[in-house]
XYZ file of C-alpha atoms in Angstrom:
616
model
C -44.686 -77.939 -31.253
C -46.331 -74.838 -32.656
C -43.965 -74.410 -35.493
C -44.068 -77.993 -36.586
C -47.794 -78.029 -36.711
C -47.853 -74.701 -38.758
C -45.398 -76.138 -41.128
C -47.061 -79.385 -41.885
C -50.547 -77.361 -42.219
C -48.644 -74.939 -44.999
C -46.989 -77.844 -46.617
C -50.465 -79.554 -47.042
C -52.137 -76.280 -48.176
C -49.539 -75.548 -50.739
C -48.972 -78.754 -52.221
C -50.341 -80.443 -55.014
C -53.935 -80.056 -55.070
C -54.090 -77.214 -52.429
C -54.175 -79.814 -49.428
C -57.567 -80.623 -50.343
C -58.542 -84.405 -50.649
C -59.518 -85.593 -54.258
C -58.480 -82.114 -55.633
C -62.206 -80.490 -54.623
C -61.868 -76.887 -54.132
C -58.176 -76.799 -54.176
C -57.799 -74.708 -57.172
C -56.027 -71.067 -57.309
C -53.139 -69.613 -55.131
C -53.534 -70.080 -51.183
C -54.415 -66.356 -51.021
C -57.609 -66.971 -52.831
C -58.454 -70.190 -50.917
C -58.002 -68.565 -47.399
C -60.158 -65.775 -48.978
C -57.605 -62.860 -48.552
C -59.128 -59.727 -50.068
C -57.822 -58.798 -53.702
C -56.442 -55.544 -52.589
C -54.043 -56.948 -50.087
C -52.893 -60.150 -52.345
C -49.194 -59.900 -53.997
C -49.253 -59.421 -57.597
C -49.588 -62.565 -59.812
C -45.980 -62.293 -60.545
C -45.048 -62.515 -56.752
C -47.805 -65.218 -56.163
C -47.443 -67.637 -59.037
C -45.457 -67.704 -62.175
C -46.114 -71.002 -63.536
C -47.557 -74.280 -63.074
C -47.824 -75.601 -59.379
C -44.948 -77.251 -57.982
C -42.352 -75.214 -60.170
C -39.383 -73.245 -58.300
C -41.249 -69.942 -57.483
C -44.123 -71.575 -55.881
C -41.727 -73.432 -53.672
C -39.788 -70.301 -52.770
C -43.258 -69.128 -51.672
C -43.662 -72.037 -49.605
C -40.451 -71.691 -47.706
C -41.005 -68.304 -47.275
C -44.407 -68.662 -45.584
C -43.327 -71.740 -43.578
C -40.451 -69.604 -42.317
C -41.824 -66.177 -41.988
C -45.263 -67.070 -40.167
C -43.681 -69.006 -37.424
C -41.144 -65.904 -36.779
C -43.860 -63.502 -36.808
C -45.906 -65.332 -34.338
C -42.982 -65.802 -31.974
C -42.271 -61.995 -32.423
C -45.849 -61.045 -31.236
C -45.321 -63.543 -28.301
C -42.023 -62.017 -27.320
C -43.860 -58.645 -27.728
C -46.514 -59.491 -25.185
C -44.118 -60.879 -22.690
C -42.233 -57.806 -22.691
C -45.243 -55.369 -22.083
C -46.248 -57.842 -19.474
C -42.776 -57.737 -17.791
C -42.883 -53.963 -17.987
C -45.979 -53.741 -16.273
C -44.871 -55.843 -13.527
C -41.985 -53.833 -13.041
C -43.776 -50.630 -12.877
C -46.116 -52.128 -10.348
C -43.219 -53.119 -8.095
C -41.392 -49.846 -8.339
C -44.787 -47.971 -7.404
C -45.205 -50.659 -4.639
C -41.799 -49.917 -3.347
C -42.513 -46.035 -3.614
C -45.543 -46.380 -1.776
C -43.892 -48.179 0.980
C -41.153 -45.521 1.349
C -43.716 -42.947 1.499
C -45.617 -44.934 4.278
C -42.476 -45.193 6.170
C -41.276 -41.837 6.149
C -45.032 -41.028 7.623
C -44.813 -43.521 10.220
C -44.334 -42.176 13.743
C -40.702 -42.838 15.074
C -42.144 -45.410 17.707
C -43.883 -47.289 15.146
C -42.136 -50.735 14.399
C -41.686 -52.168 11.021
C -44.579 -54.652 11.494
C -47.194 -52.010 11.947
C -45.914 -50.156 9.077
C -45.963 -53.434 6.868
C -49.534 -54.068 7.897
C -50.840 -50.420 7.052
C -49.957 -51.376 3.257
C -51.890 -53.093 0.959
C -51.454 -57.248 1.311
C -50.124 -57.427 -2.269
C -47.647 -54.549 -1.624
C -46.449 -56.312 1.592
C -46.089 -59.845 -0.200
C -44.131 -58.284 -3.166
C -41.765 -56.045 -0.946
C -41.131 -59.344 1.386
C -39.919 -60.875 -1.973
C -37.796 -58.506 -3.039
C -35.899 -57.334 0.400
C -35.665 -60.682 2.185
C -33.581 -63.799 0.885
C -35.110 -67.188 1.404
C -31.611 -68.592 2.725
C -28.426 -67.093 3.872
C -25.246 -69.326 4.820
C -24.577 -67.119 7.744
C -27.690 -65.625 9.827
C -26.937 -62.977 12.925
C -29.549 -62.135 14.982
C -29.458 -58.783 16.529
C -28.045 -55.842 15.011
C -25.333 -54.728 17.884
C -21.810 -54.824 18.485
C -21.278 -58.539 19.019
C -23.215 -59.191 15.683
C -21.118 -56.639 13.733
C -17.763 -58.227 15.214
C -18.954 -61.504 14.081
C -19.671 -60.465 10.596
C -16.112 -58.795 10.501
C -14.791 -62.130 11.797
C -16.624 -64.363 9.229
C -15.680 -62.287 6.376
C -12.033 -62.445 7.303
C -11.746 -66.134 7.820
C -14.209 -66.451 4.402
C -13.850 -63.375 1.986
C -16.748 -64.828 -0.198
C -19.134 -65.280 2.786
C -22.680 -64.000 2.632
C -23.698 -62.652 5.917
C -27.306 -61.520 6.972
C -27.861 -59.281 9.937
C -31.300 -59.214 11.313
C -32.038 -56.433 13.541
C -35.096 -54.931 15.563
C -33.433 -51.584 15.665
C -34.206 -49.401 12.720
C -30.828 -48.138 12.691
C -27.708 -49.804 11.222
C -24.811 -51.221 13.781
C -23.727 -48.327 16.106
C -21.516 -48.134 19.237
C -23.592 -47.435 22.362
C -20.876 -46.065 24.803
C -20.834 -42.336 23.267
C -24.789 -42.481 23.903
C -23.951 -41.765 27.666
C -20.380 -40.190 27.181
C -19.170 -38.028 24.277
C -22.204 -37.069 22.421
C -23.591 -35.197 25.503
C -20.520 -33.127 25.515
C -20.666 -31.902 21.875
C -20.942 -28.247 20.964
C -22.531 -29.338 17.376
C -26.648 -28.307 17.608
C -27.249 -30.915 15.218
C -25.561 -33.721 17.108
C -28.971 -35.669 17.325
C -29.273 -35.913 13.437
C -25.387 -36.286 12.583
C -24.629 -38.538 15.562
C -21.184 -37.282 15.075
C -19.025 -36.335 18.098
C -15.326 -35.428 19.118
C -13.551 -37.703 21.086
C -11.828 -36.402 24.545
C -8.677 -36.157 22.015
C -10.498 -33.862 19.782
C -10.828 -36.240 16.781
C -14.352 -36.415 15.459
C -15.911 -39.964 14.184
C -19.418 -41.122 13.725
C -21.472 -43.408 16.300
C -22.029 -46.133 13.328
C -19.388 -48.544 12.910
C -19.273 -48.571 9.223
C -21.290 -46.216 6.487
C -24.168 -47.402 4.701
C -21.620 -47.966 1.621
C -19.980 -50.811 3.545
C -23.312 -52.915 3.298
C -24.907 -54.810 0.500
C -28.753 -54.331 -0.044
C -30.522 -57.652 1.557
C -32.140 -58.642 -2.220
C -28.612 -58.470 -3.529
C -27.007 -60.723 -0.946
C -27.324 -64.086 -2.908
C -26.264 -62.485 -6.172
C -23.465 -59.914 -5.392
C -19.993 -61.143 -6.362
C -17.557 -62.170 -3.553
C -20.583 -61.857 -0.817
C -21.049 -59.319 1.829
C -22.771 -58.380 4.851
C -26.492 -57.106 4.561
C -28.546 -55.754 7.489
C -32.399 -56.137 7.536
C -33.364 -53.261 9.913
C -36.681 -53.072 11.781
C -37.406 -56.787 11.762
C -37.668 -59.181 14.763
C -36.895 -63.127 14.820
C -39.542 -64.184 16.650
C -39.186 -68.018 16.144
C -36.594 -70.742 15.474
C -36.974 -73.903 14.082
C -33.356 -75.341 14.723
C -34.059 -78.837 13.311
C -34.844 -77.363 9.934
C -32.670 -74.297 10.358
C -35.229 -71.810 9.741
C -36.313 -68.589 11.450
C -39.675 -66.878 11.166
C -39.806 -62.957 11.326
C -42.342 -60.880 13.090
C -44.017 -60.180 9.386
C -44.158 -63.923 8.901
C -41.379 -64.079 6.521
C -39.044 -67.271 6.802
C -35.331 -67.505 6.399
C -33.158 -70.678 6.190
C -29.899 -70.601 7.028
C -26.408 -72.916 7.565
C -25.092 -71.155 10.665
C -26.692 -68.892 13.313
C -25.775 -66.444 15.922
C -27.957 -65.331 18.546
C -26.594 -61.854 19.548
C -30.105 -60.448 20.714
C -28.456 -58.304 23.630
C -30.462 -56.928 26.488
C -33.685 -54.670 26.961
C -33.305 -52.033 29.982
C -34.991 -53.286 33.178
C -37.727 -50.826 34.981
C -38.690 -50.430 38.473
C -42.118 -52.226 39.345
C -43.126 -49.206 41.070
C -42.618 -47.095 37.748
C -44.540 -49.895 36.025
C -47.456 -49.463 38.317
C -47.433 -45.663 38.259
C -49.817 -44.884 35.390
C -49.953 -43.785 31.937
C -48.938 -40.161 32.609
C -45.666 -41.337 34.568
C -45.117 -43.579 31.810
C -45.022 -40.625 29.236
C -42.505 -38.834 31.584
C -40.235 -42.014 31.645
C -37.148 -42.897 29.785
C -35.418 -46.266 29.808
C -32.070 -45.359 28.093
C -30.807 -47.743 25.740
C -30.992 -46.658 22.319
C -30.272 -44.042 19.555
C -33.981 -42.902 19.799
C -33.561 -42.750 23.738
C -30.646 -40.319 23.333
C -32.324 -38.200 20.927
C -35.644 -38.038 23.099
C -33.610 -37.267 26.393
C -31.516 -34.567 24.872
C -34.375 -32.906 23.338
C -36.307 -33.220 26.663
C -33.368 -31.651 28.481
C -33.918 -28.510 26.646
C -37.402 -28.144 27.302
C -37.786 -29.035 31.005
C -36.728 -27.617 34.342
C -36.003 -30.812 36.280
C -34.663 -34.316 35.591
C -34.226 -37.032 37.966
C -32.067 -40.247 37.013
C -32.698 -43.627 39.257
C -29.585 -45.615 39.361
C -26.192 -44.892 40.827
C -24.259 -47.627 38.358
C -22.355 -46.957 35.137
C -24.876 -45.868 33.000
C -26.663 -43.541 35.642
C -23.666 -41.803 36.978
C -22.329 -41.026 33.376
C -25.647 -39.535 32.504
C -25.700 -37.801 35.631
C -22.251 -35.977 34.969
C -23.367 -35.271 31.278
C -26.668 -33.772 32.076
C -24.936 -31.738 35.168
C -22.690 -30.268 32.660
C -26.025 -28.864 31.130
C -27.442 -28.030 34.404
C -24.394 -25.434 35.083
C -25.076 -23.915 31.621
C -28.764 -23.883 31.142
C -30.210 -23.928 34.852
C -31.449 -27.422 34.661
C -31.908 -29.274 38.001
C -30.330 -32.593 37.760
C -31.247 -35.112 40.527
C -29.630 -38.633 40.760
C -30.840 -41.160 43.441
C -30.008 -44.768 44.432
C -30.091 -47.120 47.275
C -26.387 -47.671 47.893
C -24.157 -45.198 49.949
C -22.421 -44.025 46.882
C -22.191 -43.637 43.159
C -21.036 -47.016 41.695
C -21.438 -48.471 45.427
C -21.530 -52.085 44.354
C -18.429 -52.068 42.014
C -16.141 -49.554 44.019
C -14.715 -49.830 47.440
C -16.522 -47.642 49.780
C -13.982 -44.867 49.997
C -13.520 -44.472 46.430
C -17.322 -44.823 45.803
C -17.851 -41.587 48.284
C -14.968 -39.823 46.470
C -16.828 -40.347 42.924
C -20.123 -39.204 44.515
C -18.560 -35.855 45.619
C -17.017 -35.382 41.744
C -20.492 -36.181 40.533
C -21.994 -33.269 42.896
C -19.240 -30.928 41.636
C -20.491 -31.660 38.000
C -23.659 -29.771 39.414
C -25.891 -32.874 40.397
C -28.023 -33.281 43.500
C -26.912 -36.786 44.465
C -29.179 -38.367 47.011
C -27.943 -41.516 48.358
C -29.643 -44.243 50.342
C -32.667 -43.389 48.372
C -35.313 -46.362 47.956
C -38.438 -45.395 45.709
C -41.776 -45.875 47.381
C -44.129 -44.465 44.897
C -44.358 -42.048 41.881
C -47.498 -40.497 40.925
C -48.255 -37.431 38.625
C -49.600 -34.319 40.524
C -50.731 -31.496 38.115
C -47.713 -30.727 35.466
C -45.134 -32.445 37.673
C -43.959 -36.093 38.921
C -43.699 -36.643 42.606
C -41.294 -39.276 44.088
C -41.770 -40.455 47.709
C -38.829 -42.383 49.171
C -39.220 -45.082 51.750
C -37.492 -42.748 54.398
C -40.327 -40.057 53.785
C -38.277 -37.629 51.507
C -40.169 -36.227 48.751
C -38.688 -35.090 45.112
C -40.421 -32.995 42.654
C -39.256 -33.280 39.092
C -40.507 -33.140 35.400
C -38.984 -36.282 33.960
C -37.484 -39.504 35.288
C -34.395 -41.628 33.930
C -34.422 -45.395 34.943
C -30.946 -46.589 34.835
C -31.378 -49.592 36.824
C -29.645 -52.525 34.654
C -30.210 -54.808 31.807
C -32.458 -57.713 31.185
C -31.070 -60.230 28.426
C -33.334 -60.704 25.582
C -33.893 -64.567 25.772
C -37.579 -64.926 24.275
C -36.030 -67.207 21.408
C -35.000 -69.649 23.920
C -38.495 -71.514 23.871
C -38.659 -71.961 20.329
C -35.226 -72.903 19.794
C -34.710 -75.325 22.797
C -32.008 -73.281 24.347
C -30.974 -73.093 28.089
C -31.153 -70.080 30.005
C -29.208 -69.574 33.119
C -31.082 -69.283 36.069
C -28.274 -67.370 38.386
C -27.259 -64.853 35.684
C -29.614 -64.824 32.727
C -28.787 -65.367 29.365
C -28.478 -68.474 27.079
C -26.158 -70.872 28.444
C -23.349 -71.811 25.768
C -20.240 -73.705 26.078
C -16.418 -72.761 25.940
C -16.837 -72.249 22.466
C -19.825 -70.064 22.561
C -22.054 -72.839 21.100
C -25.520 -73.173 22.420
C -26.889 -75.836 20.004
C -25.815 -77.642 16.816
C -25.224 -74.634 14.203
C -26.207 -72.182 16.822
C -23.700 -69.724 18.844
C -24.735 -66.739 21.214
C -22.596 -63.859 21.920
C -22.737 -60.217 23.766
C -24.880 -59.336 26.475
C -27.077 -62.370 25.848
C -24.442 -64.878 26.232
C -23.735 -66.748 29.614
C -20.390 -68.554 29.495
C -17.809 -70.179 31.624
C -14.874 -68.561 32.474
C -12.063 -70.765 33.074
C -10.457 -68.749 35.852
C -13.508 -66.949 37.568
C -16.299 -69.558 36.570
C -19.694 -68.857 34.998
C -20.214 -65.292 33.912
C -22.577 -62.915 32.268
C -20.790 -59.640 30.993
C -22.386 -56.467 29.921
C -19.876 -54.402 28.129
C -18.657 -53.462 24.764
C -15.298 -55.164 24.907
C -16.890 -58.299 25.688
C -19.351 -57.822 23.020
C -16.275 -57.161 20.524
C -14.430 -60.345 21.660
C -17.420 -62.706 22.083
C -18.671 -61.692 18.540
C -15.281 -62.141 17.034
C -14.948 -65.447 18.521
C -17.970 -66.612 17.664
C -17.706 -65.698 13.894
C -14.408 -67.787 14.248
C -16.100 -70.666 15.499
C -18.897 -70.211 12.914
C -16.100 -70.745 10.298
C -14.447 -73.911 11.660
C -11.988 -72.366 14.218
C -13.063 -74.360 17.360
C -11.552 -72.072 19.610
C -12.264 -71.511 23.435
C -13.311 -68.308 24.996
C -10.606 -67.367 27.751
C -10.565 -63.721 27.142
C -10.846 -61.258 30.185
C -13.036 -58.777 28.791
C -12.550 -55.409 30.082
C -14.912 -52.285 30.592
C -14.569 -48.353 31.327
C -16.569 -45.654 32.257
C -15.811 -41.947 32.348
C -17.261 -39.196 34.543
C -16.664 -36.507 32.104
C -13.241 -35.839 30.331
C -10.932 -35.558 33.189
C -11.881 -38.624 35.380
C -12.490 -42.295 34.237
C -11.300 -45.627 34.897
C -10.762 -49.201 33.141
C -11.384 -52.359 35.074
C -11.403 -55.857 34.383
C -12.211 -59.501 36.210
C -14.571 -59.546 39.170
C -14.821 -55.935 40.303
C -17.294 -56.425 43.355
C -17.296 -53.980 46.273
C -18.102 -56.966 48.666
C -14.624 -58.395 47.960
C -11.817 -57.214 49.983
C -9.511 -54.868 48.084
C -5.911 -53.426 48.230
C -5.727 -49.690 46.902
C -2.357 -48.304 45.809
C -2.693 -44.392 44.754
C -0.273 -41.527 43.509
C -0.762 -38.108 42.533
C -2.125 -37.459 39.165
C -0.758 -35.278 36.328
C -2.046 -33.685 33.364
C -1.643 -36.795 31.255
C -3.920 -38.986 33.636
C -7.160 -38.345 32.112
C -9.410 -39.941 29.744
C -8.796 -37.010 27.339
C -4.976 -37.996 27.421
C -5.734 -41.908 26.906
C -7.588 -41.191 23.723
C -4.763 -38.944 22.385
C -2.183 -41.689 23.032
C -4.523 -44.424 21.539
C -6.132 -42.537 18.641
C -9.589 -43.876 19.522
C -12.496 -43.103 21.856
C -13.329 -46.620 22.300
C -10.380 -47.238 24.475
C -10.815 -51.286 24.155
C -10.324 -51.198 20.247
C -6.971 -50.564 20.841
C -6.226 -53.239 23.556
C -8.785 -55.991 23.089
C -6.875 -59.448 23.372
C -3.637 -57.864 24.181
C -1.761 -59.439 27.147
C 1.614 -58.616 28.456
C 4.597 -60.747 28.269
C 6.138 -62.375 31.461
C 5.733 -59.861 34.672
C 8.497 -59.813 37.201
C 7.296 -58.533 40.853
C 9.938 -57.781 43.184
C 9.713 -59.652 46.765
C 8.395 -57.567 49.480
C 7.054 -57.613 53.061
C 3.811 -58.717 53.102
C 0.908 -56.457 52.977
C -2.994 -56.889 54.058
C -5.623 -54.926 52.309
C -5.277 -51.084 52.655
C -7.965 -48.459 53.016
C -6.789 -45.126 52.130
C -7.346 -42.034 54.737
C -10.695 -40.170 54.328
C -10.022 -36.946 52.371
C -7.010 -38.496 50.098
C -6.910 -37.197 46.723
C -7.476 -40.357 44.459
C -5.784 -38.685 41.375
C -4.635 -42.308 39.954
C -4.236 -45.526 41.355
C -4.854 -49.538 40.908
C -7.505 -51.158 43.223
C -7.033 -55.038 43.488
C -9.762 -57.238 44.098
C -9.120 -60.628 46.006
C -10.745 -64.069 46.448
C -8.830 -66.430 48.511
C -5.698 -64.117 48.314
C -5.512 -64.265 44.587
C -6.392 -61.353 42.530
C -9.746 -61.797 40.587
C -10.400 -58.207 39.497
C -8.326 -54.866 38.800
C -9.655 -51.406 38.541
C -7.264 -48.969 37.075
C -8.299 -45.241 38.292
C -7.090 -42.908 35.687
C -4.663 -45.143 34.445
C -4.944 -46.034 30.877
C -3.265 -48.015 28.234
C -2.255 -50.539 31.090
C -5.027 -53.168 30.407
C -2.741 -56.160 29.245
C -0.713 -55.916 32.489
C -3.954 -56.373 34.483
C -5.217 -59.133 32.129
C -1.766 -61.227 32.724
C -2.068 -60.604 36.335
C -5.561 -62.195 36.569
C -4.739 -65.008 33.863
C -1.408 -65.989 36.156
C -3.827 -66.214 39.171
C -0.999 -66.363 41.393
C -0.898 -65.268 45.184
C 1.293 -62.026 45.826
C 2.801 -61.166 49.273
C 3.050 -57.450 48.346
C 0.473 -55.716 45.875
C 2.276 -52.340 46.340
C 5.074 -54.096 44.514
C 2.632 -55.332 41.903
C 0.980 -51.943 41.438
C 4.602 -50.629 40.167
C 4.068 -52.662 37.212
C 1.499 -50.008 36.028
C 4.036 -47.291 36.306
C 1.659 -45.757 38.872
C 4.605 -43.456 40.109
C 5.756 -42.168 36.912
C 5.311 -38.324 36.456
């Protein structure tokens, strides 16, 4: 439009009569009529060489018609480039300022508080750059289940674009080494590197994948062949399931096509500790994340006494890990819990008692039947009073008393929370609502063999996340898997379990003398991985043949027996519903097959032979 109007104006100006009506004031060349100074006018030869309307004048007309619009467009383009360059410089400066503020922020500060500290315009520009407005696959939570789902989605759809939104500031990592191998590392910089030697001596990182595996969130929509992006330090606070939109804690909204809720859980606290006051809270660790490992490792080097409250998997593993440190540095480690022995809710009493003695041999002062009545700060120490009158003075407390599933999204998403087990109730395909699936610790699923359950173990997170990812891409597969879990009391004693392992159930135990290869260290040497379920997940043994023998009832080994290795069967209505493999490794497919078959066995001593228990 600009060029057309300018051209028409020039034609009128340069045409016969100079474009003036009636020929008035139209004499002379156009430079004279436009009052251009003589010094900058072209020579007469250039401006005119004859009467109006000849060839040279027409050439000048055409030159001006074409040249002036080009000159105007060039000036406009130059202005746009300068403005874009300024916007680019402002954006880079904003990102640099945000990075500096993030580095200066204290480790405990969350992403929302850091963003709030920045100028409003900076926050908005950063949000536009980092967060895509729409993703085909949105995974809420940055743990094991979410990463397993991302891998599964990409395996079935190589071009898929997957965004993981994680409240954790770290990229996805495995949790088991936080209470196991990392504590046995001889590297003084282990809290920085987070690399550790497995029991078999091989080294690996706690992170599932290096940073190069992931795509930057702002590049996810444009990168060729898709990818997996992780938005760390952000929390989803609201879900609009009808509009397929979630809102983050900083107000950002992200639309999705399919969504996985893998929010995991948060460590429980004891009410008596919550009421104890700020000074007690300052000396309390609820162990769950990398930052908790780093903090507790530092504390263990600075204080004289640490007390662990809890006798389950996490509490017993941390007790053994810190017990080794106690022997080397003179640290006092105390473990207390209400049960009669370590893992008293899982293991039969005789095996629980044996485990307690093993933990004590690691240098831990184990206090059984201990119920905490009160905790208070007295001077520079903490005083723990038990209900039976016993008192304990310590410098720091670690509470390892279970996990509470994170179900805050249930209200806005309209998802059902199970009143008995907690967690989001899902169907057999792990689906909670249309386009929404749940996996990991937060999923309460229906087990076709054992009924409705909620499982808080690494293997379950891997398998449920993988299945949810498959179903998000149209597989429509039911969840039938019997997940396994394992616990190590150092490199020499460990066990693997599957199914319902509850000490209130009747059990049958079959044991044999252990050899040098019957240990967690040997198990990882054979499998090549410290995360043992990685080599066994979803594997099932072929048809099992059990020899007929005389009936046998539940057997209780004699006190003082050496439980070097063995199999413990958990029974319900005379059918095996759970199995613990004590210092027997790489036999989980056999255990999984036994539970899946659901048959009644007359002699479990014969069934135990399937695990090669008597082999040297």
